Amino acid sequence: ILQNNLLAGQTLFITGASRGIGKAIALKAAKDGANVVIAAKTAQVHPKLPGTIYTAAEEIEALGGKALPCIVDVRDEKQIGEAVERAVQKFGGIDILVNNASAINLTGTLETSMKKVDLMLGVNLRGTYLTSKLCIPHLLKSKNPHILNLSPPLNLNPIWFKNHTGNALLPDFFLDEAEALVQNMGDPVVIPVVKGSTAASGPIAETFNIIKGVLNPDIVKSTGGVYKFDLSGEHAGVWFIDMKNGGGSAGSGEPPVKADVIMTMDSADFTKMFAGKLKPTMAFMSGKLMIKGDMSLAIKMEKMMSMMKSKL
């Protein structure tokens, strides 16, 4: 929530500000005494949608702000560039960019024309990138520059995707050549074992005792992998989980057969990961977790972790 008069004297460049959320932000800024650049397409009255850049400008100035209406298609580099230059000439600079303009079409893949796809990518992706690129040189001259991107949260919950794909969703590390990436990330730093720590006690041993209790033939059948954990740090050591043979097994030391997946990480991060406090994907992407072997089996490990959250 914007505080009163926080934006007094500030210049906001707002895309899609002739109506909706963009206009609402513009009007709040106007009450604070801000300068508002209305960068939008609608210059003439639309038969179905209310408002134009000129009516929005009138409302902004009626509330005490200063307005500069600019006819802009955010996909057009020339129009964006001209609007930015006009803003700088009129108000002396740009303090805040609000990337609000967007296009959306909630239809299935087969029902969505490429014209609509191009529109969404052009406005939402290219338009945001382009406007930011052209405003940044002026934002850098501001004492307190900001870019506000209006978008849905980056939520990968299947509920948001299930109606728009052809197949059931599968987890992924969003990597093309995972093995090559792991090798390029470098060798992990190995910290010597602290004296007095043993494999038979401590948080790692407790975690593996819980793992043993979770293992069952169904998990073994659905997983089909042997995992080796090479842990460094305070509770360094080698541990394994066999979810490929018999009813499954887990414990300290080398696995009874060759591991399909080798995971290398700090023992503290291992404990957090199995307790649900550190997501495996985030651990991997941040370099805290190194993985060698079958990436599809590595992903399956998350199923066991989810079963253990309530027990750790």
CSV table of N, CA and C in Angstrom, one decimal, residues 203-215 304 307-309 311-312:
chain,number,residue,atom,x,y,z
A,203,PRO,N,21.9,-36.0,13.8
A,203,PRO,CA,20.7,-35.7,13.0
A,203,PRO,C,20.6,-36.6,11.7
A,204,ILE,N,21.8,-36.9,11.1
A,204,ILE,CA,21.8,-37.7,9.9
A,204,ILE,C,21.3,-39.1,10.2
A,205,ALA,N,21.8,-39.7,11.3
A,205,ALA,CA,21.4,-41.0,11.7
A,205,ALA,C,19.9,-41.1,12.1
A,206,GLU,N,19.5,-40.0,12.7
A,206,GLU,CA,18.0,-40.0,13.1
A,206,GLU,C,17.2,-39.9,11.8
A,207,THR,N,17.6,-39.1,10.8
A,207,THR,CA,16.9,-39.0,9.6
A,207,THR,C,16.8,-40.4,8.9
A,208,PHE,N,17.9,-41.1,8.9
A,208,PHE,CA,17.9,-42.4,8.2
A,208,PHE,C,17.1,-43.4,9.0
A,209,ASN,N,17.0,-43.3,10.3
A,209,ASN,CA,16.1,-44.2,11.0
A,209,ASN,C,14.7,-44.0,10.6
A,210,ILE,N,14.3,-42.7,10.3
A,210,ILE,CA,13.0,-42.4,9.9
A,210,ILE,C,12.8,-42.9,8.5
A,211,ILE,N,13.8,-42.8,7.6
A,211,ILE,CA,13.7,-43.3,6.2
A,211,ILE,C,13.5,-44.8,6.2
A,212,LYS,N,14.2,-45.5,7.1
A,212,LYS,CA,13.9,-47.0,7.2
A,212,LYS,C,12.5,-47.3,7.5
A,213,GLY,N,11.9,-46.4,8.4
A,213,GLY,CA,10.5,-46.7,8.7
A,213,GLY,C,9.5,-46.4,7.6
A,214,VAL,N,9.9,-45.5,6.7
A,214,VAL,CA,9.1,-45.1,5.6
A,214,VAL,C,9.1,-46.1,4.4
A,215,LEU,N,10.3,-46.8,4.3
A,215,LEU,CA,10.5,-47.7,3.2
A,215,LEU,C,9.5,-48.8,3.2
A,304,MET,N,9.6,-39.4,-1.5
A,304,MET,CA,10.0,-39.9,-0.2
A,304,MET,C,10.1,-38.7,0.8
A,307,MET,N,6.8,-37.6,2.1
A,307,MET,CA,6.2,-38.5,3.1
A,307,MET,C,6.8,-38.4,4.5
A,308,MET,N,8.0,-37.8,4.5
A,308,MET,CA,8.7,-37.7,5.8
A,308,MET,C,8.5,-36.4,6.5
A,309,LYS,N,8.0,-35.4,5.8
A,309,LYS,CA,7.9,-34.0,6.4
A,309,LYS,C,7.2,-34.1,7.8
A,311,LYS,N,7.1,-36.4,9.9
A,311,LYS,CA,7.8,-37.2,10.9
A,311,LYS,C,9.1,-36.6,11.3
A,312,LEU,N,9.5,-35.5,10.7
A,312,LEU,CA,10.8,-34.9,11.1
A,312,LEU,C,10.6,-33.6,11.8
